[in-house]
Amino acid sequence: MARYLVTGGAGYVGSHTVLALLERGDEVVVLDDLRQGHRAAVPEEAELVEIDLADRDRVRAVLQAGRFDGIFHFAALSLVAESMREPLRYMAENVGNTLWLAEAAVRAGCRRLVLSSTAALFGVPERIPIDEESRLGPVSPYGESKLMAERGLEWAVRLHGLRFASLRYFNAAGADPGGRLGEDHDPETHLIPNAINAALGLGPPLVIFGTDYDTPDGTAIRDYVHVTDLADAHLRVMGRLGMEASCRYNVGSGMGHSVREIVAAVERVSGAPVPLVEGPRRPGDPPVLVASNARLRRDTGWRPHHGELDRIVGTAFAWRRAHPTGFPRIRAAPERARRVPVPLGV
Ligand code: UFG
């Protein structure tokens, strides 16, 4: 059994990873300011420390007291379009929070960190599928912020003996097959939940962003990877840091699906039409993003277990139908605060 700190563990990918760690018997402390995350997404067995990563003194105190075997770092701003409007906030927050977190970890003697990174590092790719040797060239401040964070952490590898892995996610999608967790963003910008909401009458008609791409049906192609498979990749890669000081992996299913194929899958799964309108391209969207997951498979034995498109859409649909308003919004949390095991009086 190991003990992990999970920043952003109340968020979408973070909470599914927390669940996977708990199921394996590990101890988990979640650090989340609940700006985007949900208190109800943190299982009872995990401790929740409700603080902002920018609060460096308290982050240091958590690290010092926690005696963690490693950190999974999910907490970040993560919307490409928003980053085009607020580039400096994205850079300052994502880069600064990551590097100060690593500094606190190194000081506390915690030397393993897995970073939640992104396909946005590759910008408009030269070739498909995208492997780890593909040219890096972010075309958004969001992608740039993750690349800068990676580069900063590489210096901690060289000079502080940090062991660091970066997981470049493609499109995380789906929900816990056990129905315990799902995807709940506000505002929701992602394709699958927007299409499901439209089919269920819970949201406006879906807008297809661009029908004139150079793809077989004219809509953009993405690589959708089930969030539970993504969580599994995190656990495997953290294990890998026992052997390697620094590594990076692209995490995707290796298969591409167009926006229209997603709409068709939602209609199959829900049995309802997806009301939609065709709109212009969304700025910054590359036409095709598909991962090569060969390195991840080879090094860690990872395989997608929920990779079928209808499985991904089906689990997302089941969660949303069971939770039409998303996670319950629990405001006060005195009972939760009492369970926090670390001294936070800094
Ligand atoms: N799309 C629509 N309508 C919508 C939402 C999305 O047509 O309402 C389209 C997008 O244009 C895109 C595809 O559906 O072609 C997928 O869009 P998402 O917003 O679901 O996901 P992205 O591919 O834009 O974003 C993902 C990750 C980001 C990462 C980015 C890299 O969520 O973190 O890939 O480009 F940065």
Short mmCIF file of C-alpha atoms and ligand atoms in Angstrom, two decimals:
data_model
loop_
_atom_site.label_atom_id
_atom_site.label_comp_id
_atom_site.label_asym_id
_atom_site.label_seq_id
_atom_site.Cartn_x
_atom_site.Cartn_y
_atom_site.Cartn_z
CA MET A 1 0.00 0.00 0.00
CA ALA A 2 1.23 3.49 -0.86
CA ARG A 3 0.12 6.99 0.05
CA TYR A 4 -0.54 9.55 -2.68
CA LEU A 5 -1.39 13.21 -2.98
CA VAL A 6 -3.82 13.90 -5.82
CA THR A 7 -4.19 17.57 -6.77
CA GLY A 8 -7.42 18.21 -8.63
CA GLY A 9 -8.73 14.91 -7.29
CA ALA A 10 -12.27 16.33 -7.18
CA GLY A 11 -12.20 16.94 -10.94
CA TYR A 12 -13.08 14.67 -13.82
CA VAL A 13 -9.92 12.66 -14.57
CA GLY A 14 -8.57 13.21 -11.05
CA SER A 15 -11.59 11.70 -9.30
CA HIS A 16 -11.55 8.60 -11.52
CA THR A 17 -7.86 8.15 -10.66
CA VAL A 18 -8.60 8.54 -6.94
CA LEU A 19 -11.18 5.78 -7.27
CA ALA A 20 -8.67 3.49 -8.98
CA LEU A 21 -6.08 4.13 -6.25
CA LEU A 22 -8.58 3.42 -3.47
CA GLU A 23 -9.74 0.23 -5.18
CA ARG A 24 -6.12 -0.91 -5.23
CA GLY A 25 -5.87 -0.26 -1.50
CA ASP A 26 -3.75 2.90 -1.57
CA GLU A 27 -4.24 5.87 0.74
CA VAL A 28 -5.24 9.10 -0.94
CA VAL A 29 -5.22 12.75 0.08
CA VAL A 30 -7.01 15.01 -2.40
CA LEU A 31 -5.94 18.62 -2.66
CA ASP A 32 -8.58 20.68 -4.48
CA ASP A 33 -9.97 24.20 -4.20
CA LEU A 34 -13.33 23.01 -5.58
CA ARG A 35 -13.45 25.83 -8.13
CA GLN A 36 -13.99 23.25 -10.85
CA GLY A 37 -14.06 20.04 -8.83
CA HIS A 38 -16.93 18.63 -6.81
CA ARG A 39 -16.90 17.67 -3.16
CA ALA A 40 -19.31 14.84 -4.00
CA ALA A 41 -16.79 13.40 -6.49
CA VAL A 42 -14.30 12.63 -3.71
CA PRO A 43 -15.01 9.21 -2.23
CA GLU A 44 -15.45 9.03 1.55
CA GLU A 45 -12.30 6.92 1.89
CA ALA A 46 -10.12 9.75 0.59
CA GLU A 47 -9.15 12.77 2.67
CA LEU A 48 -10.03 16.10 1.12
CA VAL A 49 -7.85 19.14 1.78
CA GLU A 50 -9.67 22.16 0.43
CA ILE A 51 -7.01 24.68 -0.54
CA ASP A 52 -5.81 26.64 -3.53
CA LEU A 53 -2.50 25.47 -4.98
CA ALA A 54 -1.41 29.10 -5.12
CA ASP A 55 -1.38 29.07 -1.31
CA ARG A 56 2.23 27.95 -1.24
CA ASP A 57 2.71 27.87 2.52
CA ARG A 58 -0.23 25.57 3.05
CA VAL A 59 0.80 23.35 0.14
CA ARG A 60 4.22 23.02 1.76
CA ALA A 61 2.61 22.15 5.08
CA VAL A 62 0.52 19.43 3.45
CA LEU A 63 3.60 17.96 1.76
CA GLN A 64 5.69 18.13 4.90
CA ALA A 65 3.07 16.43 7.04
CA GLY A 66 1.82 13.98 4.45
CA ARG A 67 4.77 11.64 3.85
CA PHE A 68 3.59 10.87 0.34
CA ASP A 69 5.06 8.23 -1.94
CA GLY A 70 4.08 10.29 -4.96
CA ILE A 71 1.94 13.04 -6.42
CA PHE A 72 -0.61 12.92 -9.21
CA HIS A 73 -0.95 16.52 -10.37
CA PHE A 74 -4.25 17.18 -12.17
CA ALA A 75 -5.24 20.61 -10.84
CA ALA A 76 -5.01 23.14 -13.66
CA LEU A 77 -6.92 25.43 -15.96
CA SER A 78 -7.67 23.27 -18.99
CA LEU A 79 -9.77 24.95 -21.67
CA VAL A 80 -8.08 25.83 -24.94
CA ALA A 81 -10.62 28.50 -25.93
CA GLU A 82 -10.52 30.16 -22.51
CA SER A 83 -6.73 30.21 -22.66
CA MET A 84 -6.89 32.21 -25.91
CA ARG A 85 -8.79 34.90 -23.99
CA GLU A 86 -6.69 34.76 -20.79
CA PRO A 87 -3.21 33.70 -21.89
CA LEU A 88 -1.27 35.18 -19.01
CA ARG A 89 -3.53 33.73 -16.33
CA TYR A 90 -3.16 30.29 -17.93
CA MET A 91 0.63 30.53 -18.06
CA ALA A 92 1.01 32.02 -14.61
CA GLU A 93 -1.35 29.62 -12.88
CA ASN A 94 -0.53 26.37 -14.62
CA VAL A 95 3.22 26.84 -14.72
CA GLY A 96 3.58 28.54 -11.34
CA ASN A 97 1.37 26.13 -9.42
CA THR A 98 3.10 23.10 -10.93
CA LEU A 99 6.62 24.27 -10.20
CA TRP A 100 5.86 25.44 -6.66
CA LEU A 101 4.14 22.14 -5.99
CA ALA A 102 7.25 20.31 -7.18
CA GLU A 103 9.44 22.57 -5.06
CA ALA A 104 7.36 21.74 -1.99
CA ALA A 105 7.53 18.04 -2.87
CA VAL A 106 11.31 18.05 -3.25
CA ARG A 107 11.71 19.89 0.07
CA ALA A 108 9.51 17.30 1.74
CA GLY A 109 11.46 14.41 0.23
CA CYS A 110 8.62 13.30 -2.05
CA ARG A 111 10.27 12.59 -5.38
CA ARG A 112 7.68 11.09 -7.73
CA LEU A 113 5.29 13.19 -9.76
CA VAL A 114 2.92 12.31 -12.60
CA LEU A 115 1.73 15.37 -14.51
CA SER A 116 -1.57 15.63 -16.33
CA SER A 117 -0.51 16.96 -19.72
CA THR A 118 -2.21 17.25 -23.09
CA ALA A 119 -2.27 16.56 -26.82
CA ALA A 120 -2.43 20.35 -27.15
CA LEU A 121 1.38 20.23 -26.82
CA PHE A 122 1.54 19.06 -30.43
CA GLY A 123 -0.51 21.90 -31.94
CA VAL A 124 -1.37 21.04 -35.54
CA PRO A 125 0.51 17.74 -35.95
CA GLU A 126 2.73 16.94 -38.91
CA ARG A 127 1.67 13.31 -39.01
CA ILE A 128 -0.97 10.96 -37.61
CA PRO A 129 -0.84 9.01 -35.34
CA ILE A 130 1.03 11.29 -32.97
CA ASP A 131 3.84 9.56 -31.10
CA GLU A 132 6.13 10.85 -28.37
CA GLU A 133 8.76 11.92 -30.89
CA SER A 134 6.32 14.14 -32.81
CA ARG A 135 7.22 17.79 -33.03
CA LEU A 136 6.08 19.93 -30.12
CA GLY A 137 4.43 23.18 -31.14
CA PRO A 138 1.49 24.31 -29.04
CA VAL A 139 -0.90 26.72 -30.72
CA SER A 140 -2.65 27.82 -27.53
CA PRO A 141 -1.53 29.27 -24.20
CA TYR A 142 -3.04 26.19 -22.55
CA GLY A 143 -0.76 23.86 -24.51
CA GLU A 144 2.18 26.20 -23.99
CA SER A 145 1.58 26.28 -20.23
CA LYS A 146 1.77 22.48 -20.01
CA LEU A 147 4.92 22.40 -22.14
CA MET A 148 6.56 25.00 -19.91
CA ALA A 149 5.53 23.04 -16.82
CA GLU A 150 7.09 19.89 -18.31
CA ARG A 151 10.31 21.73 -19.08
CA GLY A 152 10.51 23.18 -15.60
CA LEU A 153 10.05 19.76 -14.07
CA GLU A 154 12.85 18.36 -16.23
CA TRP A 155 15.23 20.69 -14.39
CA ALA A 156 14.03 19.24 -11.10
CA VAL A 157 14.78 15.79 -12.52
CA ARG A 158 18.33 16.84 -13.35
CA LEU A 159 19.11 18.89 -10.27
CA HIS A 160 16.90 17.53 -7.48
CA GLY A 161 16.52 13.87 -8.36
CA LEU A 162 12.77 14.22 -9.02
CA ARG A 163 11.21 11.31 -10.89
CA PHE A 164 8.69 12.71 -13.31
CA ALA A 165 6.25 11.42 -15.91
CA SER A 166 4.08 13.41 -18.24
CA LEU A 167 0.88 11.94 -19.64
CA ARG A 168 -0.31 13.70 -22.75
CA TYR A 169 -4.02 12.96 -22.86
CA PHE A 170 -6.05 12.98 -25.99
CA ASN A 171 -9.84 13.25 -25.41
CA ALA A 172 -10.82 11.92 -22.01
CA ALA A 173 -14.41 10.71 -22.17
CA GLY A 174 -16.95 8.37 -20.59
CA ALA A 175 -17.70 7.73 -16.93
CA ASP A 176 -17.00 5.18 -14.22
CA PRO A 177 -18.64 1.93 -15.43
CA GLY A 178 -19.91 1.42 -11.85
CA GLY A 179 -21.86 4.68 -12.13
CA ARG A 180 -20.13 6.29 -9.15
CA LEU A 181 -18.52 9.20 -11.01
CA GLY A 182 -19.03 11.13 -14.22
CA GLU A 183 -18.19 14.27 -16.16
CA ASP A 184 -19.62 17.52 -14.80
CA HIS A 185 -18.11 20.79 -16.03
CA ASP A 186 -19.63 24.23 -15.74
CA PRO A 187 -19.81 25.46 -18.40
CA GLU A 188 -19.65 22.20 -20.36
CA THR A 189 -17.64 22.62 -23.54
CA HIS A 190 -16.85 19.01 -24.48
CA LEU A 191 -18.46 17.21 -27.38
CA ILE A 192 -19.78 14.00 -25.82
CA PRO A 193 -21.51 15.55 -22.79
CA ASN A 194 -22.91 18.35 -24.97
CA ALA A 195 -24.32 15.82 -27.45
CA ILE A 196 -25.80 13.74 -24.62
CA ASN A 197 -27.35 16.80 -22.99
CA ALA A 198 -28.91 17.74 -26.33
CA ALA A 199 -30.32 14.22 -26.78
CA LEU A 200 -31.77 14.22 -23.26
CA GLY A 201 -33.23 17.70 -23.65
CA LEU A 202 -30.97 18.92 -20.83
CA GLY A 203 -29.09 21.40 -23.01
CA PRO A 204 -29.36 23.39 -26.24
CA PRO A 205 -28.96 21.76 -29.65
CA LEU A 206 -25.40 20.64 -30.32
CA VAL A 207 -23.38 23.02 -32.47
CA ILE A 208 -21.03 21.15 -34.81
CA PHE A 209 -17.93 23.30 -34.99
CA GLY A 210 -16.98 23.05 -38.64
CA THR A 211 -18.22 20.79 -41.44
CA ASP A 212 -15.58 21.76 -44.01
CA TYR A 213 -12.52 19.96 -42.64
CA ASP A 214 -10.47 17.79 -44.96
CA THR A 215 -11.81 14.60 -43.37
CA PRO A 216 -14.15 11.92 -44.81
CA ASP A 217 -17.33 13.54 -43.45
CA GLY A 218 -16.01 17.10 -43.11
CA THR A 219 -16.00 17.17 -39.29
CA ALA A 220 -12.98 17.08 -36.96
CA ILE A 221 -11.53 13.78 -35.80
CA ARG A 222 -10.42 13.08 -32.23
CA ASP A 223 -9.10 10.14 -30.21
CA TYR A 224 -11.52 9.43 -27.35
CA VAL A 225 -10.05 7.47 -24.46
CA HIS A 226 -12.21 6.15 -21.61
CA VAL A 227 -11.51 7.99 -18.37
CA THR A 228 -11.19 4.71 -16.44
CA ASP A 229 -8.52 3.53 -18.88
CA LEU A 230 -6.84 6.91 -18.51
CA ALA A 231 -6.86 6.50 -14.72
CA ASP A 232 -5.29 3.05 -15.12
CA ALA A 233 -2.50 4.61 -17.21
CA HIS A 234 -1.68 6.94 -14.31
CA LEU A 235 -1.25 4.07 -11.85
CA ARG A 236 0.93 2.12 -14.24
CA VAL A 237 3.12 5.09 -15.08
CA MET A 238 3.58 6.02 -11.42
CA GLY A 239 4.86 2.45 -10.96
CA ARG A 240 7.23 2.98 -13.85
CA LEU A 241 8.91 5.84 -11.96
CA GLY A 242 10.53 3.22 -9.76
CA MET A 243 12.66 2.36 -12.81
CA GLU A 244 12.86 5.57 -14.81
CA ALA A 245 13.72 9.12 -13.78
CA SER A 246 11.79 10.83 -16.52
CA CYS A 247 9.27 9.66 -19.12
CA ARG A 248 6.44 10.88 -21.27
CA TYR A 249 3.53 9.02 -22.81
CA ASN A 250 0.73 9.81 -25.21
CA VAL A 251 -2.51 8.37 -23.88
CA GLY A 252 -5.24 7.69 -26.39
CA SER A 253 -7.13 4.74 -27.82
CA GLY A 254 -5.25 5.02 -31.12
CA MET A 255 -8.54 5.36 -33.03
CA GLY A 256 -10.09 8.48 -34.47
CA HIS A 257 -13.79 9.37 -34.54
CA SER A 258 -15.38 12.34 -36.27
CA VAL A 259 -17.91 14.65 -34.65
CA ARG A 260 -20.64 13.10 -36.79
CA GLU A 261 -19.61 9.61 -35.65
CA ILE A 262 -19.96 10.76 -32.04
CA VAL A 263 -23.41 12.14 -32.78
CA ALA A 264 -24.40 8.80 -34.34
CA ALA A 265 -23.08 6.91 -31.28
CA VAL A 266 -25.07 9.13 -28.91
CA GLU A 267 -28.19 8.52 -30.99
CA ARG A 268 -27.59 4.72 -30.92
CA VAL A 269 -26.98 4.64 -27.19
CA SER A 270 -29.76 7.04 -26.18
CA GLY A 271 -32.32 5.96 -28.76
CA ALA A 272 -33.06 9.65 -29.28
CA PRO A 273 -32.08 12.10 -32.01
CA VAL A 274 -29.40 14.68 -31.19
CA PRO A 275 -30.83 18.08 -32.13
CA LEU A 276 -28.00 19.94 -33.85
CA VAL A 277 -26.97 22.92 -35.90
CA GLU A 278 -23.92 23.23 -38.09
CA GLY A 279 -21.64 26.14 -37.18
CA PRO A 280 -18.24 27.52 -38.16
CA ARG A 281 -14.95 26.00 -37.01
CA ARG A 282 -13.88 26.72 -33.43
CA PRO A 283 -10.64 28.74 -33.47
CA GLY A 284 -7.58 26.68 -32.57
CA ASP A 285 -9.15 23.27 -33.34
CA PRO A 286 -6.80 21.02 -35.37
CA PRO A 287 -8.58 18.85 -37.97
CA VAL A 288 -7.29 15.47 -36.74
CA LEU A 289 -5.70 14.35 -33.44
CA VAL A 290 -5.06 10.63 -32.95
CA ALA A 291 -2.48 9.15 -30.58
CA SER A 292 0.00 6.39 -30.99
CA ASN A 293 -0.19 4.52 -27.68
CA ALA A 294 2.54 2.04 -28.64
CA ARG A 295 5.06 3.28 -26.09
CA LEU A 296 2.57 3.17 -23.24
CA ARG A 297 1.53 -0.36 -24.18
CA ARG A 298 5.10 -1.56 -24.52
CA ASP A 299 6.45 -0.05 -21.32
CA THR A 300 3.53 -0.53 -18.94
CA GLY A 301 1.34 -3.28 -20.40
CA TRP A 302 -1.56 -0.78 -20.60
CA ARG A 303 -4.52 -1.73 -22.80
CA PRO A 304 -7.82 0.11 -23.21
CA HIS A 305 -10.53 -2.02 -21.56
CA HIS A 306 -13.43 0.32 -22.26
CA GLY A 307 -12.23 1.62 -25.62
CA GLU A 308 -15.25 0.83 -27.81
CA LEU A 309 -16.99 4.04 -28.78
CA ASP A 310 -20.41 2.81 -27.66
CA ARG A 311 -18.93 1.79 -24.31
CA ILE A 312 -17.45 5.27 -23.84
CA VAL A 313 -20.65 7.02 -24.85
CA GLY A 314 -22.80 4.47 -22.98
CA THR A 315 -21.11 5.02 -19.62
CA ALA A 316 -21.25 8.82 -20.10
CA PHE A 317 -24.92 8.59 -21.02
CA ALA A 318 -25.81 6.36 -18.05
CA TRP A 319 -24.21 8.78 -15.58
CA ARG A 320 -25.85 11.86 -17.04
CA ARG A 321 -29.28 10.22 -17.17
CA ALA A 322 -28.91 9.22 -13.51
CA HIS A 323 -27.57 12.71 -12.59
CA PRO A 324 -29.33 15.21 -14.86
CA THR A 325 -28.10 18.14 -12.79
CA GLY A 326 -24.64 16.68 -12.24
CA PHE A 327 -23.03 16.15 -8.85
CA PRO A 328 -24.94 17.45 -5.86
CA ARG A 329 -23.62 20.88 -4.92
CA ILE A 330 -22.60 20.41 -1.29
CA ARG A 331 -21.68 23.80 0.10
CA ALA A 332 -20.71 23.61 3.76
CA ALA A 333 -18.39 20.81 4.75
CA PRO A 334 -17.57 20.96 8.45
CA GLU A 335 -17.70 17.18 8.78
CA ARG A 336 -15.33 16.84 5.81
CA ALA A 337 -12.92 19.43 7.19
CA ARG A 338 -12.67 17.52 10.46
CA ARG A 339 -11.40 14.47 8.64
CA VAL A 340 -8.38 16.30 7.22
CA PRO A 341 -5.37 14.63 8.82
CA VAL A 342 -2.69 17.21 8.18
CA PRO A 343 -1.96 20.34 10.21
CA LEU A 344 -2.97 23.31 8.12
CA GLY A 345 -2.47 26.13 10.58
CA VAL A 346 0.31 27.74 8.58
N1 UFG B 1 -17.12 20.04 -30.76
C1 UFG B 1 -18.29 20.39 -31.39
N2 UFG B 1 -19.30 20.90 -30.64
C2 UFG B 1 -19.21 21.06 -29.28
C3 UFG B 1 -18.02 20.67 -28.64
C4 UFG B 1 -16.99 20.18 -29.41
O1 UFG B 1 -18.40 20.28 -32.61
O2 UFG B 1 -20.17 21.53 -28.66
C5 UFG B 1 -16.01 19.47 -31.54
C6 UFG B 1 -14.72 20.26 -31.42
O3 UFG B 1 -14.65 21.27 -32.38
C7 UFG B 1 -13.68 19.16 -31.61
C8 UFG B 1 -14.34 17.92 -31.03
O4 UFG B 1 -15.73 18.19 -31.01
O5 UFG B 1 -13.46 18.94 -32.97
C9 UFG B 1 -13.90 17.62 -29.62
O6 UFG B 1 -14.01 18.80 -28.84
P1 UFG B 1 -13.86 18.80 -27.25
O7 UFG B 1 -14.14 20.21 -26.82
O8 UFG B 1 -14.68 17.72 -26.66
O9 UFG B 1 -12.34 18.41 -27.03
P2 UFG B 1 -11.02 19.08 -27.65
O10 UFG B 1 -10.55 18.12 -28.70
O11 UFG B 1 -11.22 20.48 -28.06
O12 UFG B 1 -10.10 19.17 -26.37
C10 UFG B 1 -9.29 18.14 -26.00
C11 UFG B 1 -8.97 18.27 -24.52
C12 UFG B 1 -8.08 19.46 -24.26
C13 UFG B 1 -6.89 19.41 -25.20
C14 UFG B 1 -7.36 19.37 -26.62
C15 UFG B 1 -6.19 19.31 -27.58
O13 UFG B 1 -10.16 18.39 -23.75
O14 UFG B 1 -7.61 19.46 -22.94
O15 UFG B 1 -8.13 18.19 -26.79
O16 UFG B 1 -6.58 19.91 -28.79
F1 UFG B 1 -6.14 20.53 -25.03
#
